[in-house]
Coordinates of C-alpha atoms and ligand atoms in Angstrom, one line a residue:
X1 CA -157.5 98.4 18.8
X2 CA -156.8 95.7 21.4
X3 CA -157.2 97.2 24.9
X4 CA -158.6 100.5 23.6
X5 CA -161.6 101.6 25.8
X6 CA -164.9 101.0 24.1
X7 CA -163.5 98.9 21.3
X8 CA -164.8 95.3 21.2
X9 CA -164.2 92.7 18.5
X10 CA -167.7 91.4 17.9
X11 CA -168.8 88.2 16.1
X12 CA -171.2 89.3 13.4
X13 CA -173.9 87.6 11.4
X14 CA -174.8 89.4 8.2
X15 CA -177.9 88.3 6.3
X16 CA -178.0 89.1 2.6
X17 CA -181.0 89.3 0.3
X18 CA -179.2 90.1 -2.9
X19 CA -177.4 87.5 -5.0
X20 CA -174.1 86.5 -3.2
X21 CA -171.3 87.2 -5.7
X22 CA -168.3 86.0 -3.6
X23 CA -166.5 87.6 -0.7
X24 CA -167.0 91.4 -0.5
X25 CA -164.0 93.7 -1.0
X26 CA -163.6 94.2 2.7
X27 CA -163.5 90.5 3.5
X28 CA -159.7 90.6 4.0
X29 CA -160.0 93.2 6.7
X30 CA -162.0 90.8 8.9
X31 CA -159.5 88.0 8.5
X32 CA -162.2 85.3 9.3
X33 CA -165.1 85.9 6.9
X34 CA -167.1 82.8 5.9
X35 CA -170.2 82.6 3.8
X36 CA -173.0 80.1 4.4
X37 CA -176.3 79.3 2.6
X38 CA -179.4 80.8 4.2
X39 CA -183.1 80.1 3.9
X40 CA -185.3 82.6 2.0
X41 CA -185.9 85.5 2.0
X42 CA -182.1 85.4 2.6
X43 CA -179.5 84.4 0.0
X44 CA -176.5 83.9 2.2
X45 CA -175.2 84.5 5.7
X46 CA -171.8 86.1 6.2
X47 CA -170.0 85.4 9.5
X48 CA -167.0 87.5 10.5
X49 CA -165.5 89.4 13.4
X50 CA -165.6 93.2 13.3
X51 CA -164.4 95.9 15.7
X52 CA -167.3 97.8 17.2
X53 CA -166.9 101.0 19.2
X54 CA -168.8 102.3 22.2
X55 CA -168.4 106.0 21.6
X56 CA -168.5 107.4 25.2
X57 CA -165.4 105.6 26.5
X58 CA -163.7 105.8 23.1
X59 CA -164.1 109.5 22.7
X60 CA -162.7 110.0 26.3
X61 CA -159.7 107.9 25.4
X62 CA -159.1 110.0 22.2
X63 CA -159.4 113.3 24.1
X64 CA -156.8 112.0 26.6
X65 CA -154.4 111.1 23.8
X66 CA -154.7 114.7 22.4
X67 CA -153.9 116.2 25.8
X68 CA -151.1 113.6 26.5
X69 CA -149.5 114.7 23.2
X70 CA -149.5 118.4 24.3
X71 CA -152.8 119.4 22.7
X72 CA -155.1 121.8 24.4
X73 CA -158.9 121.6 24.0
X74 CA -160.8 124.9 23.7
X75 CA -164.5 124.9 23.0
X76 CA -165.8 127.8 21.0
X77 CA -168.6 128.4 18.5
X78 CA -167.3 129.9 15.2
X79 CA -169.4 132.0 12.9
X80 CA -166.8 131.8 10.2
X81 CA -163.8 129.5 9.6
X82 CA -161.6 132.6 9.3
X83 CA -162.0 133.2 13.1
X84 CA -160.1 130.0 13.8
X85 CA -156.9 131.6 12.4
X86 CA -156.9 133.9 15.5
X87 CA -155.9 130.8 17.4
X88 CA -153.7 128.8 15.1
X89 CA -152.0 129.1 11.7
X90 CA -153.3 125.7 10.5
X91 CA -157.0 125.0 10.8
X92 CA -158.7 121.7 10.2
X93 CA -162.4 122.1 9.3
X94 CA -164.0 118.9 10.7
X95 CA -167.4 120.4 11.4
X96 CA -169.5 117.6 9.9
X97 CA -172.9 118.8 8.8
X98 CA -172.1 122.5 9.7
X99 CA -169.5 122.4 6.9
X100 CA -172.3 122.9 4.4
X101 CA -172.6 126.5 5.7
X102 CA -169.1 127.2 7.0
X103 CA -167.4 126.0 3.8
X104 CA -170.3 127.1 1.5
X105 CA -170.5 123.5 0.1
X106 CA -174.0 122.7 -1.3
X107 CA -173.1 119.0 -1.6
X108 CA -173.3 118.5 2.2
X109 CA -176.6 117.1 3.4
X110 CA -178.0 115.1 6.4
X111 CA -179.0 111.4 6.3
X112 CA -181.3 110.9 9.3
X113 CA -180.7 107.8 11.4
X114 CA -183.0 106.5 14.1
X115 CA -182.0 104.0 16.8
X116 CA -183.7 102.3 19.7
X117 CA -181.8 101.3 22.8
X118 CA -183.0 98.2 24.8
X119 CA -181.6 96.3 27.8
X120 CA -179.2 93.6 26.8
X121 CA -180.7 90.1 27.5
X122 CA -177.2 88.5 27.1
X123 CA -176.5 89.0 23.4
X124 CA -172.9 89.2 22.2
X125 CA -173.3 88.8 18.4
X126 CA -174.1 91.7 16.0
X127 CA -176.8 90.8 13.4
X128 CA -177.4 92.7 10.2
X129 CA -180.2 92.6 7.6
X130 CA -179.2 95.7 5.7
X131 CA -181.2 94.7 2.6
X132 CA -184.6 94.6 4.4
X133 CA -187.0 96.4 2.0
X134 CA -188.8 97.7 5.1
X135 CA -185.6 99.6 6.2
X136 CA -182.0 98.9 7.1
X137 CA -182.1 96.6 10.1
X138 CA -179.4 95.8 12.6
X139 CA -178.8 94.6 16.2
X140 CA -175.6 95.7 17.8
X141 CA -175.1 94.5 21.4
X142 CA -173.0 96.6 23.7
X143 CA -171.9 95.8 27.3
X144 CA -174.9 97.4 28.9
X145 CA -177.6 97.7 26.2
X146 CA -178.4 96.8 22.6
X147 CA -178.6 99.2 19.7
X148 CA -181.5 98.5 17.4
X149 CA -181.5 100.1 14.0
X150 CA -182.4 101.8 11.9
X151 CA -183.2 104.3 9.2
X152 CA -181.3 105.9 6.4
X153 CA -183.2 109.0 5.3
X154 CA -181.3 111.4 3.0
X155 CA -182.2 115.0 3.1
X156 CA -184.3 114.7 6.4
X157 CA -183.3 117.3 9.0
X158 CA -185.9 116.5 11.6
X159 CA -184.4 115.1 14.8
X160 CA -187.7 115.0 16.8
X161 CA -188.8 111.7 18.3
X162 CA -191.0 109.5 16.1
X163 CA -192.8 106.7 18.0
X164 CA -194.1 104.9 14.9
X165 CA -190.6 104.5 13.4
X166 CA -189.2 103.4 16.8
X167 CA -191.9 100.7 17.0
X168 CA -191.2 99.5 13.4
X169 CA -187.5 99.3 14.2
X170 CA -188.2 97.3 17.3
X171 CA -190.5 94.9 15.4
X172 CA -188.0 94.3 12.6
X173 CA -185.2 93.6 15.1
X174 CA -187.3 91.2 17.2
X175 CA -188.1 89.3 14.1
X176 CA -184.4 89.1 13.3
X177 CA -183.3 88.3 16.9
X178 CA -186.3 86.8 18.9
X179 CA -184.4 87.0 22.2
X180 CA -185.1 90.7 22.1
X181 CA -188.9 90.3 22.4
X182 CA -189.1 91.2 26.1
X183 CA -186.1 93.5 26.4
X184 CA -187.2 96.8 28.0
X185 CA -186.8 99.9 25.9
X186 CA -184.3 102.3 27.4
X187 CA -184.6 105.1 24.9
X188 CA -184.2 106.2 21.4
X189 CA -181.6 108.3 19.5
X190 CA -182.0 110.3 16.4
X191 CA -178.9 111.6 14.6
X192 CA -178.0 113.2 11.3
X193 CA -175.2 111.5 9.3
X194 CA -173.0 114.3 7.8
X195 CA -173.1 113.2 4.2
X196 CA -171.8 114.7 1.0
X197 CA -172.6 114.1 -2.6
X198 CA -169.4 112.8 -4.2
X199 CA -168.0 111.5 -0.9
X200 CA -165.9 113.1 1.9
X201 CA -163.9 116.2 1.2
X202 CA -160.3 115.9 2.6
X203 CA -158.3 118.6 1.0
X204 CA -156.0 121.6 1.9
X205 CA -156.1 125.2 0.7
X206 CA -154.1 128.3 1.6
X207 CA -156.2 130.5 3.9
X208 CA -156.0 133.0 6.7
X209 CA -152.9 135.2 7.2
X210 CA -149.8 134.5 5.0
X211 CA -148.6 130.9 5.3
X212 CA -151.9 129.8 6.8
X213 CA -153.5 126.6 5.8
X214 CA -157.0 125.3 5.9
X215 CA -157.5 121.5 5.8
X216 CA -161.1 120.4 5.1
X217 CA -162.2 117.0 6.5
X218 CA -165.9 116.6 6.4
X219 CA -168.8 114.7 4.7
X220 CA -168.1 111.2 6.0
X221 CA -171.8 110.3 6.2
X222 CA -172.5 107.0 7.9
X223 CA -168.9 105.9 8.0
X224 CA -167.0 108.6 9.9
X225 CA -165.9 106.2 12.6
X226 CA -164.8 103.5 10.2
X227 CA -162.8 106.0 8.1
X228 CA -161.4 108.0 11.1
X229 CA -157.9 106.7 11.4
X230 CA -157.1 106.7 7.7
X231 CA -158.7 110.1 7.3
X232 CA -156.7 111.5 10.3
X233 CA -153.5 110.3 8.7
X234 CA -154.4 112.0 5.5
X235 CA -155.3 115.2 7.4
X236 CA -152.0 115.2 9.3
X237 CA -150.1 114.8 6.0
X238 CA -152.0 117.7 4.4
X239 CA -151.5 119.9 7.5
X240 CA -147.8 119.2 7.7
X241 CA -146.9 119.0 4.0
X242 CA -149.7 120.7 2.1
Ligands
LIG301 C1 -177.7 106.7 13.6 C2 -176.2 106.8 13.1 C3 -175.5 105.7 13.0 C4 -174.2 105.7 12.6 N1 -173.4 104.6 12.5 C5 -172.1 104.6 12.2 C6 -171.4 103.4 12.1 O1 -171.8 102.3 12.3 N2 -170.1 103.5 11.7 C7 -169.5 104.7 11.3 O2 -168.3 104.8 11.0 N3 -170.2 105.9 11.4 C8 -171.5 105.8 11.8 N4 -172.2 107.0 11.9 C9 -171.7 108.2 11.4 C10 -170.7 108.9 12.3 O3 -171.4 109.2 13.5 C11 -170.3 110.2 11.6 O4 -169.7 110.0 10.3 C12 -169.2 111.0 12.4 O5 -169.6 111.2 13.7 C13 -168.8 112.3 11.7 O6 -167.8 112.8 12.5 P1 -167.3 114.3 12.2 O7 -166.2 114.5 13.2 O8 -167.0 114.5 10.8 O9 -168.6 115.2 12.5 P2 -169.3 115.4 13.8 O10 -169.2 114.3 14.7 O11 -170.7 115.9 13.5 O12 -168.5 116.6 14.5 C14 -168.6 117.9 14.0 C15 -168.1 118.8 15.1 O13 -168.0 120.2 14.7 C16 -168.5 121.0 15.7 N5 -169.0 122.3 15.1 C17 -170.0 122.4 14.1 N6 -170.2 123.7 13.8 C18 -169.3 124.4 14.6 C19 -169.0 125.8 14.7 N7 -169.7 126.7 14.0 N8 -168.1 126.2 15.6 C20 -167.4 125.2 16.4 N9 -167.6 123.9 16.2 C21 -168.5 123.5 15.4 C22 -169.6 120.2 16.3 O14 -169.9 120.8 17.6 C23 -169.0 118.8 16.4 O15 -168.2 118.6 17.5 C24 -173.6 107.0 12.3 C25 -174.3 108.1 12.4 C26 -175.6 108.1 12.9 C27 -176.4 109.3 13.0

């Protein structure tokens, strides 16, 4: 990811509250994970470098790659997946939460996530306290702001603002990173992670006119960015080979 717009290798401090049982399975992917003792209520601190993605420049870069490779972007709302075969013989159904209806898959469900954006007082390190019993808590600095999180609310569809939750997120994050105490609030974001009981569905089936193929790729929940390159390689294989 070096040199890709929006991708930044961030030092991360991850505070654990459960018993530390040795390096997590993903430690090798970081290349530099170290564990240190921590004062209660924490059990350990993990330090590592992780790629973080600022989505606006990154999505622009991805769209340019599609077009540079000869792709054409058409935006159209489909009522049924079958309509897509009017445009192409191979269709990838990557419709996120809408796949519940479009693919008639009752396992698809939202997991609401609430974030608060504040001005960046000069932070560069991500801090996570994901075991906080009051709610998943994290501080992710970006170049021009800091993302404060969060919530993880399975089955909740409401995307309306929620000042009490926003205030609670801010309080937890200021406790975690006191430098945030006076950072002006810039806004809040509420999103629905497109989750699926049993995990993502990445699978092909014959569909549409003879020889047509439908590749499903949805249900990535709170990890769609993390999984995107591996998943895209699998989708490409299914689209080309079946
Ligand atoms: C608060 C929050 C924090 C998150 N943090 C992380 C994180 O740290 N790391 C991570 O990896 N992931 C994270 N995620 C999850 C990540 O955002 C999702 O997994 C990812 O965006 C899913 O991508 P997708 O392309 O499958 O679905 P989407 O991004 O939902 O895209 C679906 C697309 O389908 C289109 N569509 C739907 N219906 C139709 C229709 N009828 N006709 C035409 N088009 C249609 C939509 O317009 C949309 O463009 C987070 C999500 C939230 C809400």
